[in-house]
Amino acid sequence: KSKELSSIKIEKNNKNPKILYIDDEAEKGWNEVFATILFDNSDLKEYAYLDIEYKTLSKEEIVKSSIQRIKEDNTDIVILDFRLHSSDFSKNIPIQEVTSVQILKAIKEYNAGIQVIIFSATNKIWNLQALESLGADSFIIKEAPENSVNPNFTNDTIENFRKVIGKSIRMTFLKDVYNNISKIKEKLKSISNNNNLEIVKLKAEIEVQLDIAFECLKKADDREKDYSYFNLSYISLYKIIEHINDFYTDEKGTALKNDNTVLIGSYNQKNDSFEPLDKTKNKYPSTKDKILFIYHILKGNPNKIVANIGSICNNRNNIIHPKSTKDFKQTTAQENIILLNIIHTVIKEIS
């Protein structure tokens, strides 16, 4: 292990992701490089490589073994070699039939938030574009360390790896985001439409906002200085709460749509009860008033979500119209996940 290699360290950002390296030639040098950088230098103890008999397995078996290991280990980041089977080296093979591409597609179908780094000797732009369109998150162009003709090439590859793996670690929050979005979508499927166009529209609007939020978060980077896409996602998710409010309340937002004698009140956490609005202060109920009241009507416990709902509404207001630049809100990955959890908690009660 060279002195240069022993000095390379990855920033963990208080995370300990599970990293899986899939490569039929892992033992020819790169596994040792990755193990040194990740396991030894960076204390990323959840690094492993897929040790299977690639040369004796069919493409289907390699794909199956890879996905099975990812599921068993609850993997966060996959370093995926481009060619894993002898047939992948054929000049005539369509890229969709390359073994790694089939693994990539299966990973993204299972959880689109798992970070996939394609590790390949190919630098053909059309291959990289096709892989990106199929969901690849990053690329590292490689050459075997033991037979590099350019002394700087392997060093450049390692430096690029350091940057790429660092970003992938920051982006591991996407796996939790995807899990939360999937749970919400599964619940939406179980809600009967009852031949009601309004329910169909509500479900469609929620799905649209969930998809927009996920696309925004894919462009985000989990660093303090990069908040714009986190905020765009947050606003999209907040719209889901507004859509739910609009579905259940009348045009003025003061009473329930199906019974305008039931007026929306303000939740008193201390007494765990709803009180009439103070008309001298507020003519109409706030978003917080409405969603808590609706959650109560749906047989949920408002006390369970009131603190988070209060913070969510404040965050949204300080994104859209802060009182001063000091009050402007820069949301985080975790705050987006909390908002998703609240949305799921409310939607679970819709029958």
CSV table of N, CA, C and O in Angstrom, one decimal, residues 211-262:
chain,number,residue,atom,x,y,z
A,211,ASP,N,-43.4,13.1,-7.1
A,211,ASP,CA,-42.4,12.9,-8.2
A,211,ASP,C,-41.6,14.1,-8.4
A,211,ASP,O,-40.4,14.0,-8.6
A,212,ILE,N,-42.2,15.3,-8.3
A,212,ILE,CA,-41.4,16.5,-8.4
A,212,ILE,C,-40.4,16.7,-7.3
A,212,ILE,O,-39.3,17.0,-7.5
A,213,ALA,N,-40.9,16.4,-6.1
A,213,ALA,CA,-40.0,16.4,-4.9
A,213,ALA,C,-38.8,15.5,-5.1
A,213,ALA,O,-37.7,15.9,-4.8
A,214,PHE,N,-39.0,14.3,-5.5
A,214,PHE,CA,-37.9,13.3,-5.7
A,214,PHE,C,-36.9,13.8,-6.7
A,214,PHE,O,-35.7,13.7,-6.5
A,215,GLU,N,-37.4,14.3,-7.8
A,215,GLU,CA,-36.5,14.8,-8.9
A,215,GLU,C,-35.7,16.0,-8.4
A,215,GLU,O,-34.5,16.1,-8.7
A,216,CYS,N,-36.3,16.9,-7.6
A,216,CYS,CA,-35.6,18.0,-7.0
A,216,CYS,C,-34.5,17.5,-6.0
A,216,CYS,O,-33.3,17.9,-6.1
A,217,LEU,N,-34.8,16.5,-5.2
A,217,LEU,CA,-33.9,16.0,-4.2
A,217,LEU,C,-32.7,15.2,-4.9
A,217,LEU,O,-31.6,15.2,-4.4
A,218,LYS,N,-33.0,14.6,-6.1
A,218,LYS,CA,-31.9,14.0,-6.8
A,218,LYS,C,-30.9,15.0,-7.3
A,218,LYS,O,-29.7,14.7,-7.4
A,219,LYS,N,-31.3,16.3,-7.5
A,219,LYS,CA,-30.4,17.3,-7.9
A,219,LYS,C,-29.7,18.0,-6.7
A,219,LYS,O,-28.8,18.8,-6.9
A,220,ALA,N,-30.2,17.8,-5.5
A,220,ALA,CA,-29.7,18.4,-4.4
A,220,ALA,C,-28.4,17.8,-4.0
A,220,ALA,O,-28.0,16.7,-4.5
A,221,ASP,N,-27.7,18.5,-3.1
A,221,ASP,CA,-26.4,17.9,-2.5
A,221,ASP,C,-26.5,18.2,-1.0
A,221,ASP,O,-26.7,19.3,-0.6
A,222,ASP,N,-26.4,17.2,-0.2
A,222,ASP,CA,-26.6,17.3,1.2
A,222,ASP,C,-25.5,18.1,1.9
A,222,ASP,O,-24.7,17.5,2.7
A,223,ARG,N,-25.4,19.4,1.6
A,223,ARG,CA,-24.4,20.2,2.2
A,223,ARG,C,-25.1,21.5,2.6
A,223,ARG,O,-26.1,21.9,2.0
A,224,GLU,N,-24.6,22.2,3.6
A,224,GLU,CA,-25.3,23.4,4.2
A,224,GLU,C,-25.4,24.5,3.1
A,224,GLU,O,-26.4,25.2,3.2
A,225,LYS,N,-24.5,24.6,2.3
A,225,LYS,CA,-24.5,25.8,1.3
A,225,LYS,C,-25.4,25.5,0.1
A,225,LYS,O,-25.6,26.4,-0.7
A,226,ASP,N,-25.9,24.3,0.0
A,226,ASP,CA,-26.7,23.9,-1.2
A,226,ASP,C,-28.1,23.6,-0.7
A,226,ASP,O,-28.4,22.4,-0.4
A,227,TYR,N,-29.0,24.5,-0.7
A,227,TYR,CA,-30.3,24.3,-0.2
A,227,TYR,C,-31.4,24.5,-1.2
A,227,TYR,O,-32.6,24.2,-0.9
A,228,SER,N,-31.1,25.1,-2.4
A,228,SER,CA,-32.2,25.5,-3.3
A,228,SER,C,-33.1,24.3,-3.7
A,228,SER,O,-34.3,24.5,-3.7
A,229,TYR,N,-32.5,23.1,-4.0
A,229,TYR,CA,-33.4,22.0,-4.4
A,229,TYR,C,-34.1,21.4,-3.2
A,229,TYR,O,-35.2,20.8,-3.4
A,230,PHE,N,-33.5,21.5,-2.0
A,230,PHE,CA,-34.2,21.0,-0.8
A,230,PHE,C,-35.4,21.9,-0.6
A,230,PHE,O,-36.5,21.4,-0.3
A,231,ASN,N,-35.3,23.2,-0.8
A,231,ASN,CA,-36.4,24.1,-0.7
A,231,ASN,C,-37.5,23.9,-1.7
A,231,ASN,O,-38.7,23.9,-1.4
A,232,LEU,N,-37.1,23.6,-3.0
A,232,LEU,CA,-38.1,23.3,-4.0
A,232,LEU,C,-38.8,22.0,-3.7
A,232,LEU,O,-40.1,22.0,-3.9
A,233,SER,N,-38.1,21.0,-3.2
A,233,SER,CA,-38.8,19.8,-2.8
A,233,SER,C,-39.8,20.1,-1.7
A,233,SER,O,-40.9,19.6,-1.7
A,234,TYR,N,-39.3,20.8,-0.7
A,234,TYR,CA,-40.1,21.1,0.5
A,234,TYR,C,-41.5,21.8,0.1
A,234,TYR,O,-42.5,21.4,0.6
A,235,ILE,N,-41.4,22.7,-0.8
A,235,ILE,CA,-42.6,23.5,-1.3
A,235,ILE,C,-43.5,22.5,-2.0
A,235,ILE,O,-44.8,22.6,-1.8
A,236,SER,N,-43.0,21.6,-2.8
A,236,SER,CA,-43.8,20.6,-3.5
A,236,SER,C,-44.5,19.7,-2.5
A,236,SER,O,-45.7,19.4,-2.7
A,237,LEU,N,-43.8,19.2,-1.5
A,237,LEU,CA,-44.4,18.4,-0.5
A,237,LEU,C,-45.4,19.1,0.3
A,237,LEU,O,-46.5,18.6,0.7
A,238,TYR,N,-45.2,20.4,0.6
A,238,TYR,CA,-46.1,21.2,1.4
A,238,TYR,C,-47.4,21.3,0.6
A,238,TYR,O,-48.5,21.4,1.2
A,239,LYS,N,-47.3,21.4,-0.7
A,239,LYS,CA,-48.6,21.5,-1.6
A,239,LYS,C,-49.5,20.3,-1.3
A,239,LYS,O,-50.7,20.4,-1.5
A,240,ILE,N,-48.9,19.1,-1.0
A,240,ILE,CA,-49.7,18.0,-0.7
A,240,ILE,C,-50.6,18.2,0.5
A,240,ILE,O,-51.8,17.9,0.5
A,241,ILE,N,-50.1,18.8,1.5
A,241,ILE,CA,-50.9,19.2,2.7
A,241,ILE,C,-52.0,20.2,2.3
A,241,ILE,O,-53.2,20.0,2.7
A,242,GLU,N,-51.7,21.1,1.4
A,242,GLU,CA,-52.7,22.1,0.9
A,242,GLU,C,-53.8,21.4,0.1
A,242,GLU,O,-55.0,21.7,0.2
A,243,HIS,N,-53.4,20.4,-0.7
A,243,HIS,CA,-54.3,19.6,-1.5
A,243,HIS,C,-55.3,18.9,-0.6
A,243,HIS,O,-56.5,18.8,-0.9
A,244,ILE,N,-54.7,18.2,0.4
A,244,ILE,CA,-55.6,17.5,1.4
A,244,ILE,C,-56.6,18.5,2.0
A,244,ILE,O,-57.8,18.2,2.2
A,245,ASN,N,-56.1,19.6,2.5
A,245,ASN,CA,-57.0,20.6,3.1
A,245,ASN,C,-58.1,21.0,2.1
A,245,ASN,O,-59.3,21.1,2.5
A,246,ASP,N,-57.7,21.3,0.9
A,246,ASP,CA,-58.7,21.7,-0.1
A,246,ASP,C,-59.7,20.6,-0.4
A,246,ASP,O,-60.9,20.9,-0.7
A,247,PHE,N,-59.3,19.4,-0.3
A,247,PHE,CA,-60.2,18.3,-0.6
A,247,PHE,C,-61.3,18.2,0.5
A,247,PHE,O,-62.5,17.9,0.2
A,248,TYR,N,-60.9,18.4,1.7
A,248,TYR,CA,-61.9,18.2,2.8
A,248,TYR,C,-62.6,19.5,3.2
A,248,TYR,O,-63.7,19.4,3.9
A,249,THR,N,-62.1,20.7,2.9
A,249,THR,CA,-62.8,21.9,3.4
A,249,THR,C,-63.6,22.6,2.2
A,249,THR,O,-63.3,22.4,1.1
A,250,ASP,N,-64.5,23.5,2.6
A,250,ASP,CA,-65.3,24.2,1.6
A,250,ASP,C,-64.4,25.3,1.0
A,250,ASP,O,-63.2,25.5,1.3
A,251,GLU,N,-65.0,26.1,0.0
A,251,GLU,CA,-64.3,27.0,-0.7
A,251,GLU,C,-63.6,28.1,0.1
A,251,GLU,O,-62.5,28.5,-0.2
A,252,LYS,N,-64.2,28.5,1.2
A,252,LYS,CA,-63.7,29.5,2.1
A,252,LYS,C,-62.6,28.9,3.1
A,252,LYS,O,-61.9,29.6,3.7
A,253,GLY,N,-62.6,27.5,3.1
A,253,GLY,CA,-61.7,26.9,4.0
A,253,GLY,C,-62.1,27.0,5.5
A,253,GLY,O,-61.2,26.9,6.4
A,254,THR,N,-63.4,27.3,5.8
A,254,THR,CA,-63.8,27.5,7.1
A,254,THR,C,-64.6,26.3,7.7
A,254,THR,O,-64.7,26.3,9.0
A,255,ALA,N,-65.1,25.5,6.9
A,255,ALA,CA,-65.9,24.3,7.3
A,255,ALA,C,-65.6,23.1,6.5
A,255,ALA,O,-64.9,23.2,5.4
A,256,LEU,N,-66.1,21.9,6.9
A,256,LEU,CA,-65.9,20.7,6.2
A,256,LEU,C,-66.8,20.8,4.9
A,256,LEU,O,-67.9,21.3,4.9
A,257,LYS,N,-66.3,20.2,3.8
A,257,LYS,CA,-67.0,20.3,2.5
A,257,LYS,C,-68.3,19.5,2.6
A,257,LYS,O,-69.3,19.9,2.0
A,258,ASN,N,-68.3,18.3,3.3
A,258,ASN,CA,-69.5,17.5,3.3
A,258,ASN,C,-70.4,17.8,4.4
A,258,ASN,O,-71.5,17.3,4.5
A,259,ASP,N,-70.1,18.8,5.2
A,259,ASP,CA,-71.0,19.3,6.3
A,259,ASP,C,-70.5,20.7,6.8
A,259,ASP,O,-69.7,20.8,7.6
A,260,ASN,N,-71.1,21.7,6.1
A,260,ASN,CA,-70.7,23.1,6.4
A,260,ASN,C,-71.1,23.6,7.8
A,260,ASN,O,-70.8,24.7,8.1
A,261,THR,N,-71.8,22.7,8.5
A,261,THR,CA,-72.1,23.1,9.9
A,261,THR,C,-70.9,22.8,10.9
A,261,THR,O,-70.9,23.4,12.0
A,262,VAL,N,-70.0,22.0,10.4
A,262,VAL,CA,-68.8,21.7,11.2
A,262,VAL,C,-67.7,22.7,10.9
A,262,VAL,O,-67.0,22.6,9.8
